[in-house]
Every structure is written in structure tokens, then in C-alpha cells.
Tab-separated table of C-alpha atoms in Angstrom:
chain	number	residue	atom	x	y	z
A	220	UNK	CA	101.035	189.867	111.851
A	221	UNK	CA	102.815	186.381	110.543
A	222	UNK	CA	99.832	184.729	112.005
A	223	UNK	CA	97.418	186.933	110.020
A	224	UNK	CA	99.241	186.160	107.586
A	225	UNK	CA	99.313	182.110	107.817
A	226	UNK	CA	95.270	182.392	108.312
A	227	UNK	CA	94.960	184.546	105.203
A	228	UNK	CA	96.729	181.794	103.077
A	229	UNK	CA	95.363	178.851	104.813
A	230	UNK	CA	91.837	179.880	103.652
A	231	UNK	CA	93.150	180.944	99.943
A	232	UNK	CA	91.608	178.704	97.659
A	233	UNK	CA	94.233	179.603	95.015
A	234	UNK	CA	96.201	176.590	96.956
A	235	UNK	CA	93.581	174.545	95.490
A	236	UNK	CA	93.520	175.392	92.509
A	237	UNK	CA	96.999	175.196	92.027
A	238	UNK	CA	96.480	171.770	91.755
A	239	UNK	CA	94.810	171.778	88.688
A	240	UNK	CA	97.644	172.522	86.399
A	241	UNK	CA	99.455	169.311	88.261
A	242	UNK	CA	100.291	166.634	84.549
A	243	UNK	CA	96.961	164.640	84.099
A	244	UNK	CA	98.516	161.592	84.640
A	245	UNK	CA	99.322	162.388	88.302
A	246	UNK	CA	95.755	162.373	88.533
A	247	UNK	CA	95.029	159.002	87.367
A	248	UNK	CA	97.827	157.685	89.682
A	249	UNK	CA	96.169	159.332	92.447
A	250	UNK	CA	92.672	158.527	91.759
A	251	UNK	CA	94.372	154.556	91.752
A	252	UNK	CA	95.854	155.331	95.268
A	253	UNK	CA	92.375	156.445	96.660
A	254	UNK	CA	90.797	153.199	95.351
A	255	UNK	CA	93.251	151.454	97.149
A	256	UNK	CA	93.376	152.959	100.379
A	257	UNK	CA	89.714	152.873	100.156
A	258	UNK	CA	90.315	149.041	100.903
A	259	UNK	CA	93.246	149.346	103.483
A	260	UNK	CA	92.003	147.567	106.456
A	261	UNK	CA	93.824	144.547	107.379
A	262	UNK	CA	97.522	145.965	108.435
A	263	UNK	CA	96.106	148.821	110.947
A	264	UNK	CA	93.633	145.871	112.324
A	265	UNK	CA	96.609	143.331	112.075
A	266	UNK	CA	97.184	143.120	115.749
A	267	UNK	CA	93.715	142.883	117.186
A	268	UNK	CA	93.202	140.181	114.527
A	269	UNK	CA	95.991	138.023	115.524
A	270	UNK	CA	95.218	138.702	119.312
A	271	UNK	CA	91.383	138.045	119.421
A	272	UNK	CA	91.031	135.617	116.174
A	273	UNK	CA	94.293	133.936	116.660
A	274	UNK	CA	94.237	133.623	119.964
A	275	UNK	CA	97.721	134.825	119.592
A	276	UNK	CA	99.383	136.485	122.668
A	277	UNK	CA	100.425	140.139	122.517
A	278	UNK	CA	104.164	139.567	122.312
A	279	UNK	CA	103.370	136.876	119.162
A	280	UNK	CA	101.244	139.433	117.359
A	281	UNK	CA	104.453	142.103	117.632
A	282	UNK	CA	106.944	139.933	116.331
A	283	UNK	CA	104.744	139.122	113.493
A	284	UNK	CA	104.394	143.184	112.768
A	285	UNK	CA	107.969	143.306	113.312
A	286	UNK	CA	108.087	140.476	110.273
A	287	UNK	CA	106.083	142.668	108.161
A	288	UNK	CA	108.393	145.635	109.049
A	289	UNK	CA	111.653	143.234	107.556
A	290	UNK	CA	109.329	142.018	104.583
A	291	UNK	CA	108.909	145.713	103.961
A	292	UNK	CA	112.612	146.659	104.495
A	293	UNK	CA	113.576	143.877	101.776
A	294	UNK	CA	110.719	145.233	99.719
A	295	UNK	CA	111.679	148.227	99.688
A	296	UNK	CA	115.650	147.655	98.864
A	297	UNK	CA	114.384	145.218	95.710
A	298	UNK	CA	112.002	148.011	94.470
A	299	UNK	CA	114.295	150.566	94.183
A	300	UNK	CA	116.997	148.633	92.712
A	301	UNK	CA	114.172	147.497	90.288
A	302	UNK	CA	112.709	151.055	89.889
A	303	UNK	CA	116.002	152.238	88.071
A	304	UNK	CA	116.159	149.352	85.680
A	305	UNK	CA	112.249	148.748	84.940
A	306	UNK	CA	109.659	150.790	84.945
A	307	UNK	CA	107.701	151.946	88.553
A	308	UNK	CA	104.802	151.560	87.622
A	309	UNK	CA	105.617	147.729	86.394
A	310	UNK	CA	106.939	147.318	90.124
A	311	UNK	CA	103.719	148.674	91.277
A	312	UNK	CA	101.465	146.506	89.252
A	313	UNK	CA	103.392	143.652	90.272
A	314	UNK	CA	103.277	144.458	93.766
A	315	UNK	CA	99.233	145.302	93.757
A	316	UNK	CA	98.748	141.652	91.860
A	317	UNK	CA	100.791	140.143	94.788
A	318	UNK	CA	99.377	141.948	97.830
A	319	UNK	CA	95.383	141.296	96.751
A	320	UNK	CA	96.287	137.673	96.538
A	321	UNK	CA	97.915	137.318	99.877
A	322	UNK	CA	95.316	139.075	101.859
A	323	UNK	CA	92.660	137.072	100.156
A	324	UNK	CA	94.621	134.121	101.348
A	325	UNK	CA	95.494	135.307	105.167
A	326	UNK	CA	92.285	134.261	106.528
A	327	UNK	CA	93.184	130.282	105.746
A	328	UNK	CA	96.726	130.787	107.431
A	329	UNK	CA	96.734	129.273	111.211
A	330	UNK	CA	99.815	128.608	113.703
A	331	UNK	CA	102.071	130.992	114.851
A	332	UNK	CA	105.033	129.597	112.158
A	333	UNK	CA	103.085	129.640	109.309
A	334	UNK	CA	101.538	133.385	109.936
A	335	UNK	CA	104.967	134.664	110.610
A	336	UNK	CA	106.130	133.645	107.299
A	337	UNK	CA	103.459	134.566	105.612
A	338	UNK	CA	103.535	138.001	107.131
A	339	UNK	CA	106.912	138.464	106.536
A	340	UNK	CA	106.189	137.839	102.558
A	341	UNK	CA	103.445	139.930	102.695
A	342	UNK	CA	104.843	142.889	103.828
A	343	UNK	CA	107.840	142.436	101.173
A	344	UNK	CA	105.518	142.425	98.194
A	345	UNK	CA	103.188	145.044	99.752
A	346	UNK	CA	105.794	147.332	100.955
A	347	UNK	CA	107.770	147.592	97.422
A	348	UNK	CA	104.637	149.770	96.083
A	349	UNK	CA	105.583	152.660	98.151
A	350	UNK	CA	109.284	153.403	96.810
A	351	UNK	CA	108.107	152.994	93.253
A	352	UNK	CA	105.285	155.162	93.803
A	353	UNK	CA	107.589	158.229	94.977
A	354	UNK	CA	109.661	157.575	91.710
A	355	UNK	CA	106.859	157.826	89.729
A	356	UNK	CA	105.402	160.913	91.793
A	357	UNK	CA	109.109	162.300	90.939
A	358	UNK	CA	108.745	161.558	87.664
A	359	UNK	CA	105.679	162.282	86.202
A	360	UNK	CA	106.122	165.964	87.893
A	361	UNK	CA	108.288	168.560	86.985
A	362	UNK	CA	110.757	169.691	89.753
A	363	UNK	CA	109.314	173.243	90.893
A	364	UNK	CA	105.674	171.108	90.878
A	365	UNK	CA	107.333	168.509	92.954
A	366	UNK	CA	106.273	169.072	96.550
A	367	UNK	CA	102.389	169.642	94.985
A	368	UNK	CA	102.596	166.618	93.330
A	369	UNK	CA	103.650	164.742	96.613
A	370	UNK	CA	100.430	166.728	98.475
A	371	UNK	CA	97.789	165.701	95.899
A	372	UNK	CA	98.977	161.851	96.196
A	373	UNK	CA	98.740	162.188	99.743
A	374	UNK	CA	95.365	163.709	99.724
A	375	UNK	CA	93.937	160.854	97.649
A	376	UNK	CA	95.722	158.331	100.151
A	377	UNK	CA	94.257	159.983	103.289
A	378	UNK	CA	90.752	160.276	101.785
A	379	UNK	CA	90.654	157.160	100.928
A	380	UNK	CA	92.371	155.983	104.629
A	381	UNK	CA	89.145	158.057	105.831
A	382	UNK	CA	87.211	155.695	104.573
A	383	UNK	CA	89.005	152.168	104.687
A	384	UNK	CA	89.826	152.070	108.587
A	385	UNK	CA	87.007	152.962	109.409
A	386	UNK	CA	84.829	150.618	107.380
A	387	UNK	CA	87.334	148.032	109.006
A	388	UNK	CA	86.521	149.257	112.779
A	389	UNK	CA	82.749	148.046	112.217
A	390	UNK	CA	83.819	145.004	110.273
A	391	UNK	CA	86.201	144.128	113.387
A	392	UNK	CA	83.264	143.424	115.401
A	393	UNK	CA	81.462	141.423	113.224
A	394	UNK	CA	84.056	139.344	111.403
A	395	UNK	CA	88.061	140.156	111.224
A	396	UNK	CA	88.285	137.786	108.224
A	397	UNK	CA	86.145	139.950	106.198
A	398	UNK	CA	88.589	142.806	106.397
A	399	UNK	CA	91.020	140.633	104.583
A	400	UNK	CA	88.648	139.874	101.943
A	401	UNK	CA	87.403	143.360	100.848
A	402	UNK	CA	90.920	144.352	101.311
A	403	UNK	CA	92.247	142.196	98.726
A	404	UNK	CA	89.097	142.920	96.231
A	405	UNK	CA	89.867	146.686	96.601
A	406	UNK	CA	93.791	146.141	95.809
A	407	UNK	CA	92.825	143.803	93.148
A	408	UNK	CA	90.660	146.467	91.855
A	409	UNK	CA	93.426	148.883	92.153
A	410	UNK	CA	95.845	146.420	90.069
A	411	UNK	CA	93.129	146.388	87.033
A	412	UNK	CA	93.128	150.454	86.941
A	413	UNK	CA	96.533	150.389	86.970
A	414	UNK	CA	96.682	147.855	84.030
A	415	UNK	CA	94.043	149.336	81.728
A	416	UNK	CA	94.368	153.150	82.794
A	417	UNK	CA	97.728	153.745	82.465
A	418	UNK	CA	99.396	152.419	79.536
A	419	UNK	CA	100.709	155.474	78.177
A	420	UNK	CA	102.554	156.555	81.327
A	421	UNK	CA	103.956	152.723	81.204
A	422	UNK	CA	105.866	153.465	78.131
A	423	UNK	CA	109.387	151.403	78.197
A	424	UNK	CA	112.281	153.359	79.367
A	425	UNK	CA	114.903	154.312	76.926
A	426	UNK	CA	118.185	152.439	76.372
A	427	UNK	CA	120.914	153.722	79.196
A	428	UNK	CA	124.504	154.593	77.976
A	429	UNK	CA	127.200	152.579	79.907
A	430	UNK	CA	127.721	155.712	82.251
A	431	UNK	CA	124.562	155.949	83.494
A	432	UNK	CA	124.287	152.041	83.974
A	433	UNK	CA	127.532	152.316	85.556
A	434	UNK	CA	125.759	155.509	87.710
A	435	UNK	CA	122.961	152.942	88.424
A	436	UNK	CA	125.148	150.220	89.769
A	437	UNK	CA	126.819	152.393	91.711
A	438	UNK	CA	123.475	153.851	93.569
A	439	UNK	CA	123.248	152.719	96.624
A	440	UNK	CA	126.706	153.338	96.969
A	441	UNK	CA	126.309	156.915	96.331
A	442	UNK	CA	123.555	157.278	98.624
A	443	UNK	CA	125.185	155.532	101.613
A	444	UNK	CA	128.060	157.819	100.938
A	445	UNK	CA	126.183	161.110	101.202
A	446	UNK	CA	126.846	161.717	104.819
A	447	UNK	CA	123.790	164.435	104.867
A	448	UNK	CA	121.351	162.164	103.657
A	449	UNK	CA	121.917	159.520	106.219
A	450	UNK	CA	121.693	161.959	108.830
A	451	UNK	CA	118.678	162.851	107.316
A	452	UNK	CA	117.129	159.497	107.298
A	453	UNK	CA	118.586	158.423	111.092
A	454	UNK	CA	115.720	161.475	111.659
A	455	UNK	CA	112.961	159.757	109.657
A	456	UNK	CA	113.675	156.533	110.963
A	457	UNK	CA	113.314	158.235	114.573
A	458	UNK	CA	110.065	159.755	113.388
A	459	UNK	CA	108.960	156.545	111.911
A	460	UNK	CA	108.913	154.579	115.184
A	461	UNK	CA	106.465	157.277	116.964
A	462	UNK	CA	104.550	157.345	113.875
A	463	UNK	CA	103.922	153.520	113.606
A	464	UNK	CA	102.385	153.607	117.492
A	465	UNK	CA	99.147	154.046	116.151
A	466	UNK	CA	98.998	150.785	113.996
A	467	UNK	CA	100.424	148.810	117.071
A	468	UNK	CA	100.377	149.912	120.827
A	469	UNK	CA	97.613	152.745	120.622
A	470	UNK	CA	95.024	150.213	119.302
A	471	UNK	CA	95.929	147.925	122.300
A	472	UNK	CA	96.138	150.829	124.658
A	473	UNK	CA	93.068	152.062	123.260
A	474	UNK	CA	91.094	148.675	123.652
A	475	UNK	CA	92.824	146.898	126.748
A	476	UNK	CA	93.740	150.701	128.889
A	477	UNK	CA	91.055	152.557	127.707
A	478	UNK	CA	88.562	149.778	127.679
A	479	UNK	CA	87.661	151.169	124.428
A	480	UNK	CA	85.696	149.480	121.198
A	481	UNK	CA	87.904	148.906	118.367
A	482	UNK	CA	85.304	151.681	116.199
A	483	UNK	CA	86.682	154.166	118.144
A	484	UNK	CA	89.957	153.324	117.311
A	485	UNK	CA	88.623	153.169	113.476
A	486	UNK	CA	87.503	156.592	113.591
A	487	UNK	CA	90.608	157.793	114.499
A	488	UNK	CA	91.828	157.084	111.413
A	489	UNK	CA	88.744	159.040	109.736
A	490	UNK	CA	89.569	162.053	112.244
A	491	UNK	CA	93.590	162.055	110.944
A	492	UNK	CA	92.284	161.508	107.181
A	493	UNK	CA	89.619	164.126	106.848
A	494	UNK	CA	92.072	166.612	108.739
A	495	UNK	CA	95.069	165.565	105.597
A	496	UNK	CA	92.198	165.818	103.268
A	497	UNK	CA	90.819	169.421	103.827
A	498	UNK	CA	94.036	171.028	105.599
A	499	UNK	CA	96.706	170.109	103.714
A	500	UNK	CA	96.638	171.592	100.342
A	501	UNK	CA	95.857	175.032	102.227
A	502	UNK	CA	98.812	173.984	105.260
A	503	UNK	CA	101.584	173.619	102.631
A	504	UNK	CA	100.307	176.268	100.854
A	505	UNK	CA	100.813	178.727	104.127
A	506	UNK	CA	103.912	177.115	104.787
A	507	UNK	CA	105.485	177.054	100.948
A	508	UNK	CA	108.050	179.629	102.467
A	509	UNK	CA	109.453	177.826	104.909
A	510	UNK	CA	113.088	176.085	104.624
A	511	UNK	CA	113.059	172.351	104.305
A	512	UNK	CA	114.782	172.530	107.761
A	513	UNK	CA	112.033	174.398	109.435
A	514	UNK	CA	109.440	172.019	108.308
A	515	UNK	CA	111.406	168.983	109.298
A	516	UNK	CA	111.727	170.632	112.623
A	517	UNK	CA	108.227	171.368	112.949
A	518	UNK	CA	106.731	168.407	111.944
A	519	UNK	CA	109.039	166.232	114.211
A	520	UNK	CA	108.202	168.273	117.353
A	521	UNK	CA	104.401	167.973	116.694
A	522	UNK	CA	104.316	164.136	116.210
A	523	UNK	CA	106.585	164.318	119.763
A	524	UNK	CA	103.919	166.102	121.474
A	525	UNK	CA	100.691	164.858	119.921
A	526	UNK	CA	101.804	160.821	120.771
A	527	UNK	CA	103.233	162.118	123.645
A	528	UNK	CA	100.131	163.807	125.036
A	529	UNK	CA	98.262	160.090	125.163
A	530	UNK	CA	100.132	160.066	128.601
A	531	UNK	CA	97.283	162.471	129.619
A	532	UNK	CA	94.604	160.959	127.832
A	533	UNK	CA	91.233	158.883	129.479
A	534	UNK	CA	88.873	159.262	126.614
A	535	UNK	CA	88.140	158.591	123.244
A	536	UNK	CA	87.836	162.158	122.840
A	537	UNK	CA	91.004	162.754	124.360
A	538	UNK	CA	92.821	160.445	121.863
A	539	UNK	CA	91.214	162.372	119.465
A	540	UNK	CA	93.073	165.709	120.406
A	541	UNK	CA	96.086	163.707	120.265
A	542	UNK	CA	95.670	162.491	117.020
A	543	UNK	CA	94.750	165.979	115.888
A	544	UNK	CA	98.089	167.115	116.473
A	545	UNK	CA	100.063	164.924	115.495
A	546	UNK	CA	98.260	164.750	111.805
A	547	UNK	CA	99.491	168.580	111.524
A	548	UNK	CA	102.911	167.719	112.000
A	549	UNK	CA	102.453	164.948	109.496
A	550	UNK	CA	100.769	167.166	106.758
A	551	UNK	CA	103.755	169.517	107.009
A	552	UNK	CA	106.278	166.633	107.583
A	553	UNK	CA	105.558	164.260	104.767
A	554	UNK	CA	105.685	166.385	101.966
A	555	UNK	CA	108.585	167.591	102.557
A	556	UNK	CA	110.561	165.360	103.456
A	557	UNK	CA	109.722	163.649	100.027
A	558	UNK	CA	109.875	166.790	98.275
A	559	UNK	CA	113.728	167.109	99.839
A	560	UNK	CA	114.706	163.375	98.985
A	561	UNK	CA	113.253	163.980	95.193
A	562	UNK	CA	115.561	167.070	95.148
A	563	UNK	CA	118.677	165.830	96.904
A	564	UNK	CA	118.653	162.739	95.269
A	565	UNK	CA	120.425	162.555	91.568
A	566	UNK	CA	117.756	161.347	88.876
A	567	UNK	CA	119.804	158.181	87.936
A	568	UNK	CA	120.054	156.871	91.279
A	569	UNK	CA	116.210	157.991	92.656
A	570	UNK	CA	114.873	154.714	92.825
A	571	UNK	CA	117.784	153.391	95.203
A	572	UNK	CA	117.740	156.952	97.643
A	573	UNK	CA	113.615	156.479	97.872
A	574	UNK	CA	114.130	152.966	98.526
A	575	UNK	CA	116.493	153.496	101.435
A	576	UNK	CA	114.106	156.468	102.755
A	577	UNK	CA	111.310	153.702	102.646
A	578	UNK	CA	114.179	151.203	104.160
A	579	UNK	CA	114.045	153.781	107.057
A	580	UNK	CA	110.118	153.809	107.210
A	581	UNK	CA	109.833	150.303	107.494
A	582	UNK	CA	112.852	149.822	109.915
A	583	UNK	CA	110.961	151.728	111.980
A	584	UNK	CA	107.688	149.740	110.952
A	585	UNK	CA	109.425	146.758	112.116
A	586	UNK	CA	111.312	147.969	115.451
A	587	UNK	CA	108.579	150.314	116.220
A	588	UNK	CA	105.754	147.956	116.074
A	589	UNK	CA	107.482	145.321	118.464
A	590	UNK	CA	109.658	147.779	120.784
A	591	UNK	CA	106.106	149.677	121.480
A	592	UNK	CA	103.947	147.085	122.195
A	593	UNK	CA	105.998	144.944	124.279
A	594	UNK	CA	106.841	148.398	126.050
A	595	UNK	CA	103.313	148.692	126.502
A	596	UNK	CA	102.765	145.268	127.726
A	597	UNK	CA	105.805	144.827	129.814
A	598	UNK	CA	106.560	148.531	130.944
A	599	UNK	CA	103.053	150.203	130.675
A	600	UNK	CA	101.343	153.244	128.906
A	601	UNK	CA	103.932	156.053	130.752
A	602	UNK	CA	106.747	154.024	129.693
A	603	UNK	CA	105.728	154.325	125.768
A	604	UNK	CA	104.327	157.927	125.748
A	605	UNK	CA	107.281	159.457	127.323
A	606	UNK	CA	110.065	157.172	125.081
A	607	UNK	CA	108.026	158.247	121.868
A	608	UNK	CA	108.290	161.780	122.584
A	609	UNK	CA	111.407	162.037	123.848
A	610	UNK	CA	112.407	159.965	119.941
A	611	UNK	CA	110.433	162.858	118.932
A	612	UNK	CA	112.507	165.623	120.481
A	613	UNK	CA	115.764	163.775	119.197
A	614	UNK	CA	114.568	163.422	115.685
A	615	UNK	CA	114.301	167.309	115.539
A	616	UNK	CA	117.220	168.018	117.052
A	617	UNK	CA	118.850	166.398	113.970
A	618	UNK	CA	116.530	168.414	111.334
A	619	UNK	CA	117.920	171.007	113.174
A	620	UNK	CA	120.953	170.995	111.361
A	621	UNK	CA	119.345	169.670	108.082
A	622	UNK	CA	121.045	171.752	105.096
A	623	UNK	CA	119.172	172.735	101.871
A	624	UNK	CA	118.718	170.327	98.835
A	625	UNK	CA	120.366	170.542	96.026
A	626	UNK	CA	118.057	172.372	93.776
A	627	UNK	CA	116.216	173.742	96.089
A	628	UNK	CA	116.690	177.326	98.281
A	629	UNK	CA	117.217	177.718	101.421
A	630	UNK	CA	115.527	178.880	104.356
């Protein structure tokens, strides 16, 4: 009967049309995220580029992900400080202007010195767009809208990430600098709606009293403090290293195990994306009655057993089923978790608790990155599959005793 039930609201359309009364300018600011995913090419191709253009080796190319994982994590601590004394979307702009020019440039860097510190700035201008984004998500939508609001931005992300990736798998086998380039004119692009679209929503902030200031200040402190909330993000970080696989290890494993061409790895990204895109309005919208811990569980245990499965896998369509499962536990995973952090978070202080959840994601971005592929390379494909699913298994294990949010029920 529950499972009657799930398929009965999984196919209601009134999910979709929920969406509709979502504030207008949540719109915009998704319609700019689809642009610019539209373009995002050159980090998931990152490591082929630097082993087949750059002539790099395979241990080289990790440590310069892991650089872009410590940009981020600097990124990421500097944009929410910045997010609670200037406006997001200023950060954002700033960051878009930043990125487009640096992959336009990335193409002219050579030498293993030189692209390591060039990746490592990189990823800290790039990487402080994603905490500001999540305050403005938070801020533009009311509370009981919240979790919606966090859907519909991913939607326009992963439809445009069905597109971009892809584009980029074809453009790998022509020319790997060209990725860079339309990656930069599509973030560029991005930047100019961002100017000219939305300059009401970039309205100046109003004048703090001295005790929120003071609360400000104090943010990171508070955050660090709440014992919950950094058991919640050891978790995410765990979940973080399995998810990052598939932007370092599985496109070597896919290319150099699987003697695969790097399309196929492309259209894995179009597979995950078109699954986000049509499934998970309708997914959260079965799953709306579920406690934040039961998602968190869920979610974890399916990224555990979808990148643990490529232990089994000999095909492209194998990775495929692989990839299909883990993109469910990340449409009911990602939401939330944002959802719980925009909740448990107090509004004074939300730029500095979504910068250290991104702190987490690109930790993991960083460590995950180089642990996995030099597991890969040094240990082999067993090795990584079974490590990543055991950090799966562990990562639920402490959603398992996730409490609710503050404002929010519990389940």
C-alpha cells in the first residue's frame, strides 16, 4: 500500500505545479544557473585534460584537483563571511566575472607549477558562487517554500549539466582547449544576466544594529559550537568524497579499465541530469513526508551502493545502472540536506553555516579527488569501489542519529 502510494504521488503533476507559486525572482536566478551549467565543461574534463594534453601523469593531475578542492575550501570560508556583510548576489557576480576569465586563460598555462597555482586560484574564485547561491536560495524563499526552492535551482543546474558535459565529451576528442573556451563564454554570459537581470533583487542590505554585527562576528563561532551540526557535516563531508569519484577516478576507470571513449563518460552526465530533471520535483514531492533523518539516511545508502556497484561493472551500460542509482539518492539527498542547514542555521549567521557546509563539499572535493585516483592508480578499481561504499555506509550511520531542525518537524 505505501508503495501505491509513493507511485500515485510520483506521477502527480500537482508537484509541478507547485512550483509555480515559487517568488519570480527565484526564477530568474535559476534560469542564470541553467545558462551556466549549460557551459560547465572544463572541471569534470579537468583530469583527462591535464593527463592527455599536459602530458601530465595521473598522480600530477590529482594533486592539482586536490588544489582546486583547497581553492574551493578558502572560497567557500571568504564567501560566507562576505555573504553576511555584502550582498550574495554581489559575491556571485564577482565570482562569475572571475571564473570566465580564468578558464579563458587555462589553455595558455603550461608546467606542472604554474597549473597548480593557477588551479588552486581557480577553484577559490569559482567555488565561492556556491555558498552565496544557497543564501540567496534561503533568502529569496520563504521558509515553508524552502526545500522547493532548493529543488527548482537544482533542476535548472542538472538540465543544464545535461547538456554541458556532454557537449564537452565530443569536444574532448577534438580539442580539450575548446572546452575551456566555451566554458568561460557561457559563465561570462551568465555574469551579464546576472548584472542586467537582477538589479532589484541586488538591493543594498539594510544597516545592522551592533547586536546583530556582534551576532555576525561571532558566526562561525556559533556554528563550530553547535555540536549537531558538525556531526551533521562530518556526514556530508563522508558523502562528498564518494560523490566527487565521478569527476576524478570513474573517468579514468572508465577510459584506462574500461577502455572506454571519453563520450561515454559525457553521457553519463546527461543520464544523471535528465534523471534530476524529470524525477525530482515528483521524488521530493513523494517523499515531502519523510523526516530530515530518513532522507539523509536514504540518500547516503544509495550513493554507497550505486558507486559501489562499479565493482561489478564491464560496460558502458553497466556504469550507467550505477549512475542511475546513485542520482536517486542524490535527488532525495541534496535537497534536504540544504533545506535542513537553511532551517538549523540562525538567519544572521547563514552565510558562515552554508559556507562551512560548502567547506565540507569541497574538503571532500579536494581529499576525494586525490585519495580516489591515486587509490585507483596505486591500489586498483576493487580497492576504490569497496572504500567508497563502505564511506557510504558510515555516512548513514551518522544521519542515523540526525535530530530535527529547528523549525522544522520531525519524523
Amino acid at each position: 500500500m505505501r508503495i501505491k502510494t509513493a507511485l500515485i504521488k510520483l506521477l502527480h503533476l500537482k508537484s509541478w505545479k507547485d512550483l509555480g507559486r515559487l517568488p519570480r525572482p527565484l526564477w530568474f536566478l535559476s534560469f542564470a544557473a541553467l545558462i551556466n551549467r549549460m557551459g560547465t565543461m572544463a572541471v569534470p574534463f579537468l583530469v583527462l585534460y591535464l593527463t592527455q594534453q599536459e602530458k601530465l601523469s595521473a598522480e600530477r593531475a590529482a594533486f592539482a584537483l586536490a588544489l582546486y578542492g583547497a581553492g574551493a575550501m578558502l572560497g567557500s570560508l571568504f564567501s560566507g563571511w562576505l555573504c553576511d556583510r555584502w550582498h550574495p548576489l554581489r559575491v556571485m557576480q564577482s565570482s562569475l566575472l572571475m571564473s570566465s576569465i580564468f578558464l579563458l586563460s587555462f589553455p595558455s598555462v603550461h608546467g606542472h607549477a604554474l597549473i597548480y597555482a593557477v588551479t588552486f586560484v581557480w577553484g577559490l574564485v569559482t567555488e565561492s558562487y556556491r555558498p552565496a547561491s544557497m543564501v540567496l536560495v534561503s533568502d529569496i524563499a520563504p521558509a515553508p517554500q524552502r526545500k522547493q526552492a532548493f529543488v527548482l535551482y537544482r533542476l535548472a543546474i542538472n538540465l543544464g549539466m545535461s547538456i554541458g558535459p556532454a557537449i564537452g565529451g565530443f569536444l574532448a576528442e577534438v580539442s580539450f582547449r575548446s572546452i575551456f573556451v566555451v566554458d568561460g563564454i557561457f559563465t561570462f554570459g551568465t555574469f551579464l544576466i546576472m548584472i542586467f537581470g537582477m538589479r532589484e533583487t541586488a538591493a543594498k542590505k539594510t544597516a545592522a544594529t551592533s547586536s546583530e554585527e556582534k551576532s555576525r562576528r561571532n558566526g562561525f563561532v556559533t556554528a563550530l559550537s553547535d555540536l549537531r551540526y558538525m556531526a551533521f557535516l562530518a556526514g556530508v563531508t563522508f558523502i562528498g568524497i564518494v560523490f566527487f569519484q565521478h569527476e576524478s577516478s570513474m573517468p579514468l576507470f572508465m577510459v584506462n579499465d574500461l577502455r572506454l571513449l571519453p563520450s561515454v563518460y559525457g553521457m553519463m552526465f546527461t543520464i544523471n541530469a535528465a534523471m534530476i530533471v524529470f524525477l525530482e520535483v515528483p521524488v521530493n514531492a513523494a517523499t515531502e513526508h519523510w523526516s530530515y533523518r530518513k532522507t539523509l539516511i536514504v540518500g547516503a545508502m544509495l550513493f554507497a551502493i550505486g558507486n559501489g556497484a562499479l565493482l561489478f561493472v564491464s560496460s558502458g551500460l553497466g556504469v550507467a545502472l550505477t549512475v542511475a542509482i546513485w542520482t536517486v539518492g542524490e535527488m532525495i539527498f541534496f535537497p534536504s540536506s540544504a533545506a535542513y542547514i537553511s532551517e538549523m542555521a540562525p538567519s544572521r549567521n547563514r552565510g558562515q553555516y552554508m559556507a562551512l557546509f560548502n567547506l565540507s563539499f569541497s574538503f571532500a572535493s579536494m581529499f576525494g579527488r586525490w585519495a580516489g585516483t591515486l587509490v585507483l592508480v596505486q591500489l586498483g578499481a576493487n580497492a576504490l569501489w569497496i572504500g567508497v561504499f563502505l564511506l557510504g555506509c558510515i555516512a548513514s550511520a551518522i544521519f542515523a542519529r540526525t535530530q530535527a531542525a529547528r523549525t522544522a518537524s520531525s519524523g
